[in-house]
PDB file of C-alpha atoms and ligand atoms in Angstrom:
ATOM      1  CA  MET A 874      -7.715   5.543  14.430  1.00 93.00           C
ATOM      2  CA  LYS A 875      -4.359   4.956  12.947  1.00 96.00           C
ATOM      3  CA  LEU A 876      -4.169   2.021  11.084  1.00 97.00           C
ATOM      4  CA  ILE A 877      -1.058   0.960   9.076  1.00 98.00           C
ATOM      5  CA  LEU A 878      -0.910  -1.610   6.342  1.00 98.00           C
ATOM      6  CA  LEU A 879       1.837  -3.834   5.851  1.00 98.00           C
ATOM      7  CA  GLY A 880       2.389  -6.388   3.360  1.00 97.00           C
ATOM      8  CA  ALA A 881       4.323  -7.494   0.062  1.00 97.00           C
ATOM      9  CA  PRO A 882       3.800  -5.657  -3.145  1.00 96.00           C
ATOM     10  CA  GLY A 883       0.301  -6.790  -4.499  1.00 94.00           C
ATOM     11  CA  ALA A 884      -0.737  -8.289  -1.176  1.00 96.00           C
ATOM     12  CA  GLY A 885      -4.066  -6.425  -1.656  1.00 95.00           C
ATOM     13  CA  LYS A 886      -3.212  -3.311   0.768  1.00 96.00           C
ATOM     14  CA  GLY A 887      -4.611  -0.773  -1.768  1.00 95.00           C
ATOM     15  CA  THR A 888      -7.644  -2.948  -2.614  1.00 93.00           C
ATOM     16  CA  GLN A 889      -8.564  -3.204   1.203  1.00 96.00           C
ATOM     17  CA  ALA A 890      -7.671   0.300   2.014  1.00 96.00           C
ATOM     18  CA  ALA A 891     -10.179   1.561  -0.235  1.00 93.00           C
ATOM     19  CA  LEU A 892     -12.975  -0.497   1.458  1.00 93.00           C
ATOM     20  CA  ILE A 893     -11.954   0.057   5.101  1.00 94.00           C
ATOM     21  CA  LYS A 894     -11.747   3.776   4.487  1.00 94.00           C
ATOM     22  CA  ASN A 895     -15.749   3.685   3.933  1.00 90.00           C
ATOM     23  CA  ALA A 896     -16.092   1.805   7.228  1.00 90.00           C
ATOM     24  CA  LEU A 897     -13.868   3.773   9.458  1.00 93.00           C
ATOM     25  CA  LYS A 898     -14.509   7.297   7.606  1.00 93.00           C
ATOM     26  CA  VAL A 899     -10.625   8.391   7.626  1.00 96.00           C
ATOM     27  CA  PRO A 900      -8.539   9.276   4.765  1.00 97.00           C
ATOM     28  CA  VAL A 901      -6.115   6.862   3.173  1.00 97.00           C
ATOM     29  CA  ILE A 902      -2.447   7.961   2.770  1.00 97.00           C
ATOM     30  CA  SER A 903      -0.816   5.988   0.223  1.00 97.00           C
ATOM     31  CA  THR A 904       2.686   6.715  -0.317  1.00 97.00           C
ATOM     32  CA  GLY A 905       3.084   4.726  -3.528  1.00 96.00           C
ATOM     33  CA  ASN A 906       0.102   6.796  -5.094  1.00 94.00           C
ATOM     34  CA  LEU A 907       1.561  10.125  -3.569  1.00 95.00           C
ATOM     35  CA  LEU A 908       4.941   9.283  -5.426  1.00 96.00           C
ATOM     36  CA  ARG A 909       3.093   8.408  -8.724  1.00 93.00           C
ATOM     37  CA  GLU A 910       1.292  11.647  -8.530  1.00 94.00           C
ATOM     38  CA  ALA A 911       4.552  13.598  -7.865  1.00 95.00           C
ATOM     39  CA  ILE A 912       6.166  11.706 -10.917  1.00 94.00           C
ATOM     40  CA  ALA A 913       3.178  12.639 -13.253  1.00 93.00           C
ATOM     41  CA  GLN A 914       3.444  16.351 -12.124  1.00 95.00           C
ATOM     42  CA  GLN A 915       7.228  16.330 -12.469  1.00 96.00           C
ATOM     43  CA  THR A 916       7.788  17.588  -9.119  1.00 96.00           C
ATOM     44  CA  GLU A 917      11.267  17.711  -7.439  1.00 95.00           C
ATOM     45  CA  LEU A 918      10.002  14.601  -5.284  1.00 95.00           C
ATOM     46  CA  GLY A 919       8.775  13.015  -8.400  1.00 96.00           C
ATOM     47  CA  MET A 920      12.078  13.276 -10.435  1.00 96.00           C
ATOM     48  CA  GLN A 921      14.255  12.065  -7.589  1.00 96.00           C
ATOM     49  CA  ALA A 922      11.821   9.083  -6.783  1.00 96.00           C
ATOM     50  CA  GLN A 923      11.168   7.802 -10.393  1.00 96.00           C
ATOM     51  CA  ALA A 924      14.340   5.903 -10.913  1.00 95.00           C
ATOM     52  CA  TYR A 925      14.148   4.211  -7.406  1.00 96.00           C
ATOM     53  CA  MET A 926      10.461   3.081  -8.211  1.00 96.00           C
ATOM     54  CA  ASP A 927      11.027   1.907 -11.696  1.00 94.00           C
ATOM     55  CA  ASN A 928      13.784  -0.351 -10.483  1.00 94.00           C
ATOM     56  CA  GLY A 929      11.949  -1.764  -7.757  1.00 96.00           C
ATOM     57  CA  HIS A 930      13.806  -0.195  -4.738  1.00 97.00           C
ATOM     58  CA  LEU A 931      12.437   1.985  -2.100  1.00 98.00           C
ATOM     59  CA  VAL A 932      12.567   5.527  -2.286  1.00 97.00           C
ATOM     60  CA  PRO A 933      15.136   6.904   0.399  1.00 97.00           C
ATOM     61  CA  ASP A 934      13.711   7.315   4.011  1.00 96.00           C
ATOM     62  CA  GLU A 935      14.484  11.219   3.978  1.00 95.00           C
ATOM     63  CA  LEU A 936      12.185  11.778   1.185  1.00 94.00           C
ATOM     64  CA  ILE A 937       9.380   9.876   2.458  1.00 96.00           C
ATOM     65  CA  ILE A 938       9.130  10.769   6.094  1.00 96.00           C
ATOM     66  CA  GLY A 939       8.629  14.420   5.844  1.00 93.00           C
ATOM     67  CA  LEU A 940       5.778  13.882   3.088  1.00 93.00           C
ATOM     68  CA  VAL A 941       3.835  11.520   5.629  1.00 96.00           C
ATOM     69  CA  LYS A 942       4.444  13.611   8.472  1.00 96.00           C
ATOM     70  CA  GLU A 943       2.884  16.699   6.448  1.00 94.00           C
ATOM     71  CA  LYS A 944      -0.125  14.603   5.581  1.00 95.00           C
ATOM     72  CA  LEU A 945      -0.639  13.298   8.949  1.00 95.00           C
ATOM     73  CA  GLU A 946      -0.686  16.823  10.513  1.00 94.00           C
ATOM     74  CA  SER A 947      -3.385  18.040   8.082  1.00 94.00           C
ATOM     75  CA  HIS A 948      -6.825  18.600   9.411  1.00 95.00           C
ATOM     76  CA  ASP A 949      -8.224  15.674   7.206  1.00 94.00           C
ATOM     77  CA  CYS A 950      -6.513  13.376   9.605  1.00 95.00           C
ATOM     78  CA  ASP A 951      -7.807  14.571  12.904  1.00 94.00           C
ATOM     79  CA  ASN A 952      -9.976  11.351  13.264  1.00 94.00           C
ATOM     80  CA  GLY A 953      -7.040   9.048  12.116  1.00 96.00           C
ATOM     81  CA  ALA A 954      -5.806   7.597   9.024  1.00 98.00           C
ATOM     82  CA  ILE A 955      -5.086   4.515   7.062  1.00 98.00           C
ATOM     83  CA  LEU A 956      -1.337   4.195   5.962  1.00 98.00           C
ATOM     84  CA  ASP A 957      -1.075   2.153   2.822  1.00 98.00           C
ATOM     85  CA  GLY A 958       2.821   1.598   2.136  1.00 96.00           C
ATOM     86  CA  PHE A 959       4.314   3.293   5.002  1.00 98.00           C
ATOM     87  CA  PRO A 960       6.245   2.621   7.154  1.00 98.00           C
ATOM     88  CA  ARG A 961       8.395   0.386   5.052  1.00 98.00           C
ATOM     89  CA  THR A 962      11.642   0.412   6.880  1.00 98.00           C
ATOM     90  CA  VAL A 963      12.336   0.279  10.635  1.00 98.00           C
ATOM     91  CA  ALA A 964      13.939   3.740  10.335  1.00 98.00           C
ATOM     92  CA  GLN A 965      10.546   4.845   8.981  1.00 98.00           C
ATOM     93  CA  ALA A 966       8.604   3.253  11.805  1.00 98.00           C
ATOM     94  CA  GLU A 967      11.084   4.703  14.339  1.00 97.00           C
ATOM     95  CA  ALA A 968      10.808   8.351  12.868  1.00 97.00           C
ATOM     96  CA  MET A 969       7.046   8.042  12.713  1.00 96.00           C
ATOM     97  CA  GLU A 970       6.917   7.519  16.672  1.00 95.00           C
ATOM     98  CA  ALA A 971       8.192  11.192  16.858  1.00 94.00           C
ATOM     99  CA  PHE A 972       5.133  12.507  15.504  1.00 94.00           C
ATOM    100  CA  SER A 973       2.249   9.776  15.519  1.00 94.00           C
ATOM    101  CA  GLN A 974       1.236   6.650  17.209  1.00 93.00           C
ATOM    102  CA  VAL A 975       0.105   3.494  15.592  1.00 96.00           C
ATOM    103  CA  ASP A 976      -3.149   1.853  17.070  1.00 96.00           C
ATOM    104  CA  VAL A 977      -3.224  -1.261  14.845  1.00 97.00           C
ATOM    105  CA  ALA A 978      -0.725  -2.721  12.273  1.00 98.00           C
ATOM    106  CA  LEU A 979      -2.316  -5.216   9.890  1.00 98.00           C
ATOM    107  CA  SER A 980       0.079  -7.446   8.031  1.00 98.00           C
ATOM    108  CA  PHE A 981      -1.177  -9.142   4.919  1.00 98.00           C
ATOM    109  CA  GLU A 982       0.432 -12.600   4.626  1.00 98.00           C
ATOM    110  CA  VAL A 983       0.230 -13.724   0.820  1.00 98.00           C
ATOM    111  CA  PRO A 984       3.053 -16.187  -0.742  1.00 97.00           C
ATOM    112  CA  ASP A 985       5.343 -14.943  -3.148  1.00 97.00           C
ATOM    113  CA  GLU A 986       3.994 -17.210  -5.999  1.00 95.00           C
ATOM    114  CA  VAL A 987       0.390 -15.742  -5.518  1.00 95.00           C
ATOM    115  CA  ILE A 988       1.841 -12.309  -5.643  1.00 95.00           C
ATOM    116  CA  VAL A 989       3.553 -12.952  -8.905  1.00 94.00           C
ATOM    117  CA  LYS A 990       0.142 -14.052 -10.266  1.00 91.00           C
ATOM    118  CA  ARG A 991      -1.634 -10.970  -9.024  1.00 92.00           C
ATOM    119  CA  MET A 992       0.804  -8.613 -10.510  1.00 94.00           C
ATOM    120  CA  ALA A 993       0.599 -10.018 -13.761  1.00 93.00           C
ATOM    121  CA  GLY A 994      -3.109  -9.406 -14.008  1.00 94.00           C
ATOM    122  CA  ARG A 995      -3.041  -6.006 -12.253  1.00 94.00           C
ATOM    123  CA  ARG A 996      -4.767  -3.052 -13.998  1.00 96.00           C
ATOM    124  CA  THR A 997      -4.657   0.205 -12.476  1.00 95.00           C
ATOM    125  CA  CYS A 998      -6.660   3.313 -12.692  1.00 95.00           C
ATOM    126  CA  PRO A 999      -4.013   6.171 -13.307  1.00 91.00           C
ATOM    127  CA  LYS A1000      -6.692   8.922 -12.366  1.00 92.00           C
ATOM    128  CA  CYS A1001      -8.238   7.544  -9.105  1.00 93.00           C
ATOM    129  CA  HIS A1002      -5.630   4.646  -8.527  1.00 91.00           C
ATOM    130  CA  THR A1003      -8.409   1.938  -8.167  1.00 92.00           C
ATOM    131  CA  THR A1004      -6.771  -1.460  -8.971  1.00 92.00           C
ATOM    132  CA  PHE A1005      -8.583  -4.519 -10.588  1.00 94.00           C
ATOM    133  CA  HIS A1006      -7.347  -7.759 -11.665  1.00 93.00           C
ATOM    134  CA  VAL A1007      -8.133  -9.428 -15.167  1.00 94.00           C
ATOM    135  CA  GLU A1008      -9.626 -12.773 -13.627  1.00 92.00           C
ATOM    136  CA  ASP A1009      -9.838 -12.222  -9.801  1.00 88.00           C
ATOM    137  CA  ASN A1010     -11.251  -8.518  -9.589  1.00 90.00           C
ATOM    138  CA  PRO A1011     -12.373  -7.733 -13.116  1.00 94.00           C
ATOM    139  CA  PRO A1012     -13.781  -4.243 -13.871  1.00 96.00           C
ATOM    140  CA  LYS A1013     -17.460  -4.311 -15.187  1.00 97.00           C
ATOM    141  CA  VAL A1014     -16.541  -2.913 -18.684  1.00 97.00           C
ATOM    142  CA  GLU A1015     -13.005  -4.511 -19.698  1.00 96.00           C
ATOM    143  CA  GLY A1016     -10.229  -2.047 -19.530  1.00 97.00           C
ATOM    144  CA  ILE A1017     -12.369   0.706 -17.934  1.00 97.00           C
ATOM    145  CA  CYS A1018     -12.311   1.998 -14.421  1.00 97.00           C
ATOM    146  CA  ASP A1019     -15.809   1.098 -12.539  1.00 96.00           C
ATOM    147  CA  LYS A1020     -15.136   4.259 -10.276  1.00 95.00           C
ATOM    148  CA  CYS A1021     -14.374   7.137 -12.766  1.00 96.00           C
ATOM    149  CA  GLY A1022     -14.481   5.747 -16.333  1.00 97.00           C
ATOM    150  CA  GLU A1023     -10.707   6.256 -17.125  1.00 97.00           C
ATOM    151  CA  THR A1024      -8.896   3.663 -19.306  1.00 97.00           C
ATOM    152  CA  LEU A1025      -6.899   1.328 -17.060  1.00 97.00           C
ATOM    153  CA  GLY A1026      -3.214   0.827 -17.487  1.00 96.00           C
ATOM    154  CA  ILE A1027      -0.404  -1.447 -16.113  1.00 96.00           C
ATOM    155  CA  ARG A1028       2.271   0.023 -13.860  1.00 93.00           C
ATOM    156  CA  HIS A1029       5.834   0.188 -14.850  1.00 90.00           C
ATOM    157  CA  ASP A1030       6.929  -1.567 -11.674  1.00 93.00           C
ATOM    158  CA  ASP A1031       4.511  -4.590 -12.513  1.00 94.00           C
ATOM    159  CA  ASP A1032       7.041  -5.910 -15.211  1.00 93.00           C
ATOM    160  CA  PRO A1033       7.904  -9.448 -13.765  1.00 93.00           C
ATOM    161  CA  GLU A1034      11.596  -8.666 -13.226  1.00 94.00           C
ATOM    162  CA  VAL A1035      10.970  -5.590 -11.246  1.00 95.00           C
ATOM    163  CA  VAL A1036       8.136  -7.475  -9.080  1.00 96.00           C
ATOM    164  CA  THR A1037      10.987 -10.126  -8.255  1.00 96.00           C
ATOM    165  CA  ARG A1038      13.218  -7.187  -7.162  1.00 97.00           C
ATOM    166  CA  ARG A1039      10.306  -5.681  -5.271  1.00 97.00           C
ATOM    167  CA  LEU A1040       9.659  -8.988  -3.345  1.00 97.00           C
ATOM    168  CA  GLU A1041      13.318  -9.178  -2.251  1.00 98.00           C
ATOM    169  CA  VAL A1042      13.389  -5.664  -0.929  1.00 97.00           C
ATOM    170  CA  TYR A1043      10.197  -6.392   0.806  1.00 97.00           C
ATOM    171  CA  HIS A1044      11.802  -9.529   2.603  1.00 97.00           C
ATOM    172  CA  GLU A1045      14.994  -7.691   3.394  1.00 98.00           C
ATOM    173  CA  GLN A1046      13.707  -4.213   4.518  1.00 97.00           C
ATOM    174  CA  THR A1047       9.782  -4.243   5.151  1.00 97.00           C
ATOM    175  CA  GLU A1048       9.372  -7.588   6.884  1.00 97.00           C
ATOM    176  CA  PRO A1049      11.570  -6.378   9.928  1.00 97.00           C
ATOM    177  CA  VAL A1050       8.695  -3.683  10.253  1.00 98.00           C
ATOM    178  CA  LYS A1051       6.451  -6.379  11.116  1.00 97.00           C
ATOM    179  CA  HIS A1052       8.522  -7.782  14.029  1.00 95.00           C
ATOM    180  CA  TYR A1053       8.895  -4.060  15.083  1.00 97.00           C
ATOM    181  CA  TYR A1054       4.907  -3.871  15.564  1.00 97.00           C
ATOM    182  CA  GLU A1055       4.794  -7.301  17.164  1.00 97.00           C
ATOM    183  CA  GLY A1056       7.402  -6.176  19.831  1.00 97.00           C
ATOM    184  CA  LYS A1057       4.989  -3.217  20.598  1.00 95.00           C
ATOM    185  CA  GLY A1058       2.045  -5.754  20.873  1.00 96.00           C
ATOM    186  CA  ASN A1059      -0.240  -4.127  18.051  1.00 96.00           C
ATOM    187  CA  LEU A1060       0.403  -6.355  15.166  1.00 98.00           C
ATOM    188  CA  HIS A1061      -2.371  -8.377  13.587  1.00 98.00           C
ATOM    189  CA  SER A1062      -2.008 -10.998  10.698  1.00 98.00           C
ATOM    190  CA  VAL A1063      -4.485 -11.029   7.959  1.00 98.00           C
ATOM    191  CA  ILE A1064      -4.549 -14.097   5.618  1.00 98.00           C
ATOM    192  CA  GLY A1065      -4.721 -12.241   2.290  1.00 97.00           C
ATOM    193  CA  THR A1066      -5.138 -15.343  -0.059  1.00 96.00           C
ATOM    194  CA  GLY A1067      -8.920 -15.724   0.031  1.00 94.00           C
ATOM    195  CA  SER A1068     -11.159 -13.469  -2.067  1.00 93.00           C
ATOM    196  CA  VAL A1069     -11.405  -9.599  -1.635  1.00 93.00           C
ATOM    197  CA  GLU A1070     -14.473 -10.080   0.535  1.00 94.00           C
ATOM    198  CA  GLU A1071     -13.025 -12.763   2.804  1.00 96.00           C
ATOM    199  CA  THR A1072      -9.998 -10.494   3.457  1.00 97.00           C
ATOM    200  CA  SER A1073     -12.246  -7.737   4.408  1.00 96.00           C
ATOM    201  CA  ALA A1074     -14.313  -9.757   6.869  1.00 96.00           C
ATOM    202  CA  GLN A1075     -11.125 -10.679   8.783  1.00 97.00           C
ATOM    203  CA  ILE A1076     -10.152  -7.140   9.032  1.00 97.00           C
ATOM    204  CA  TYR A1077     -13.626  -5.741  10.039  1.00 96.00           C
ATOM    205  CA  LYS A1078     -13.537  -8.512  12.807  1.00 97.00           C
ATOM    206  CA  ILE A1079      -9.916  -7.491  13.995  1.00 97.00           C
ATOM    207  CA  LEU A1080     -11.048  -3.846  14.163  1.00 95.00           C
ATOM    208  CA  GLY A1081     -14.396  -4.657  15.855  1.00 94.00           C
ATOM    209  CA  LEU A1082     -16.466  -3.366  12.953  1.00 91.00           C
ATOM    210  CA  ASN A1083     -20.036  -4.437  12.327  1.00 86.00           C
ATOM    211  CA  VAL A1084     -20.040  -4.082   8.622  1.00 83.00           C
TER     212      VAL A1084
HETATM  213  P1  AP5 B2531       3.222   0.921  -3.609  1.00 79.66           P
HETATM  214  O1  AP5 B2531       2.359   1.705  -4.656  1.00 79.66           O
HETATM  215  O2  AP5 B2531       2.911   1.204  -2.203  1.00 79.66           O
HETATM  216  O3  AP5 B2531       3.431  -0.403  -3.884  1.00 79.66           O
HETATM  217  P2  AP5 B2531       3.312  -1.867  -3.139  1.00 79.66           P
HETATM  218  O4  AP5 B2531       3.472  -1.955  -1.660  1.00 79.66           O
HETATM  219  O5  AP5 B2531       4.490  -2.428  -4.043  1.00 79.66           O
HETATM  220  O6  AP5 B2531       1.936  -2.365  -3.312  1.00 79.66           O
HETATM  221  P3  AP5 B2531       1.171  -2.581  -4.357  1.00 79.66           P
HETATM  222  O7  AP5 B2531       0.417  -1.111  -4.665  1.00 79.66           O
HETATM  223  O8  AP5 B2531       1.769  -2.915  -5.764  1.00 79.66           O
HETATM  224  O9  AP5 B2531       0.068  -3.729  -4.082  1.00 79.66           O
HETATM  225  P4  AP5 B2531      -1.069  -3.454  -3.018  1.00 79.66           P
HETATM  226  O10 AP5 B2531      -0.474  -4.591  -1.800  1.00 79.66           O
HETATM  227  O11 AP5 B2531      -1.711  -2.301  -2.696  1.00 79.66           O
HETATM  228  O12 AP5 B2531      -2.069  -4.577  -3.903  1.00 79.66           O
HETATM  229  P5  AP5 B2531      -3.458  -4.355  -4.780  1.00 79.66           P
HETATM  230  O13 AP5 B2531      -4.418  -3.985  -3.850  1.00 79.66           O
HETATM  231  O14 AP5 B2531      -3.135  -3.243  -5.898  1.00 79.66           O
HETATM  232  O15 AP5 B2531       4.729   1.371  -3.707  1.00 79.66           O
HETATM  233  C1  AP5 B2531       5.448   1.417  -5.078  1.00 79.66           C
HETATM  234  C2  AP5 B2531       6.751   1.938  -4.956  1.00 79.66           C
HETATM  235  O16 AP5 B2531       6.916   3.401  -4.570  1.00 79.66           O
HETATM  236  C3  AP5 B2531       7.771   1.123  -3.993  1.00 79.66           C
HETATM  237  O17 AP5 B2531       8.192   0.089  -4.918  1.00 79.66           O
HETATM  238  C4  AP5 B2531       8.997   2.275  -3.656  1.00 79.66           C
HETATM  239  O18 AP5 B2531       9.770   2.378  -4.628  1.00 79.66           O
HETATM  240  C5  AP5 B2531       7.992   3.376  -3.552  1.00 79.66           C
HETATM  241  N1  AP5 B2531       7.505   3.714  -2.016  1.00 79.66           N
HETATM  242  C6  AP5 B2531       6.231   3.575  -1.599  1.00 79.66           C
HETATM  243  N2  AP5 B2531       6.100   3.811  -0.266  1.00 79.66           N
HETATM  244  C7  AP5 B2531       7.228   3.917  -0.084  1.00 79.66           C
HETATM  245  C8  AP5 B2531       7.916   3.994   1.390  1.00 79.66           C
HETATM  246  N3  AP5 B2531       7.121   4.184   2.542  1.00 79.66           N
HETATM  247  N4  AP5 B2531       9.202   4.069   1.413  1.00 79.66           N
HETATM  248  C9  AP5 B2531      10.052   4.085   0.225  1.00 79.66           C
HETATM  249  N5  AP5 B2531       9.621   3.850  -0.757  1.00 79.66           N
HETATM  250  C10 AP5 B2531       8.246   3.619  -1.066  1.00 79.66           C
HETATM  251  O19 AP5 B2531      -3.580  -5.905  -5.179  1.00 79.66           O
HETATM  252  C11 AP5 B2531      -2.866  -6.342  -6.240  1.00 79.66           C
HETATM  253  C12 AP5 B2531      -3.631  -7.086  -7.522  1.00 79.66           C
HETATM  254  O20 AP5 B2531      -4.433  -8.262  -6.667  1.00 79.66           O
HETATM  255  C13 AP5 B2531      -4.802  -6.315  -7.928  1.00 79.66           C
HETATM  256  O21 AP5 B2531      -5.045  -6.545  -9.135  1.00 79.66           O
HETATM  257  C14 AP5 B2531      -6.096  -6.744  -7.165  1.00 79.66           C
HETATM  258  O22 AP5 B2531      -7.229  -6.556  -7.849  1.00 79.66           O
HETATM  259  C15 AP5 B2531      -5.757  -8.121  -6.856  1.00 79.66           C
HETATM  260  N6  AP5 B2531      -6.218  -8.331  -5.479  1.00 79.66           N
HETATM  261  C16 AP5 B2531      -6.246  -7.806  -4.345  1.00 79.66           C
HETATM  262  N7  AP5 B2531      -6.880  -8.384  -3.246  1.00 79.66           N
HETATM  263  C17 AP5 B2531      -7.035  -9.736  -3.833  1.00 79.66           C
HETATM  264  C18 AP5 B2531      -7.818 -10.835  -3.481  1.00 79.66           C
HETATM  265  N8  AP5 B2531      -7.962 -10.885  -2.005  1.00 79.66           N
HETATM  266  N9  AP5 B2531      -7.884 -11.990  -4.314  1.00 79.66           N
HETATM  267  C19 AP5 B2531      -7.429 -11.892  -5.425  1.00 79.66           C
HETATM  268  N10 AP5 B2531      -7.008 -10.785  -6.036  1.00 79.66           N
HETATM  269  C20 AP5 B2531      -6.848  -9.774  -5.355  1.00 79.66           C
END
């Protein structure tokens, strides 16, 4: 199954991708994580992407589309994949049609004011990319990743000014992608304001999974 996760920054896509992956037994392709890894390794892609990401803008389509195509064509994705953060523009969605079909598009609905609060409390593992929230989804030991033991950090783009820009970019450039999949008949809305568990339960129901 090819599943795409749409939603504002901080809507909970990464948190849910990590859970759904276990139920569907397919890999997660997170374009944000791939780009952060490229920046950490100072690759050509990372160097080109960094300024866009730090300022809350989207990285140009031409840098992203080939990256996702390559991942989806690898054997890891023979049984499907969960795409977290792609497509994010209508041009990306149209380009994807040429190399892969989408079975289900999930749109996480979370108001902007909730997003701002979530981003202010987010802590992220730089090694395995697991995300936590200081109040709503805290790690077992403060400041330490439950999964791999690494010290948690704060993403550069979680700065409040950058979050405001990312929300504007989401409304302008990514919300139209929702309407694109609505037109295709495979869009499902997920109310993302409940707990992590309540959100997962909605997704399992949409996917017909008995978890
Ligand atoms: P990316 O890394 O994809 O960031 P994003 O979409 O902005 O999403 P986030 O990772 O910030 O949030 P999330 O929805 O995964 O929320 P999370 O689960 O962490 O992209 C970063 C940048 O890369 C972009 O700005 C762009 O520059 C570039 N980029 C990436 N893809 C691109 C593309 N296709 N094209 C062009 N550019 C691209 O949750 C957030 C917080 O809330 C956490 O603290 C979490 O613990 C907490 N939380 C989660 N669920 C709940 C819940 N139900 N209740 C309470 N708290 C919750």
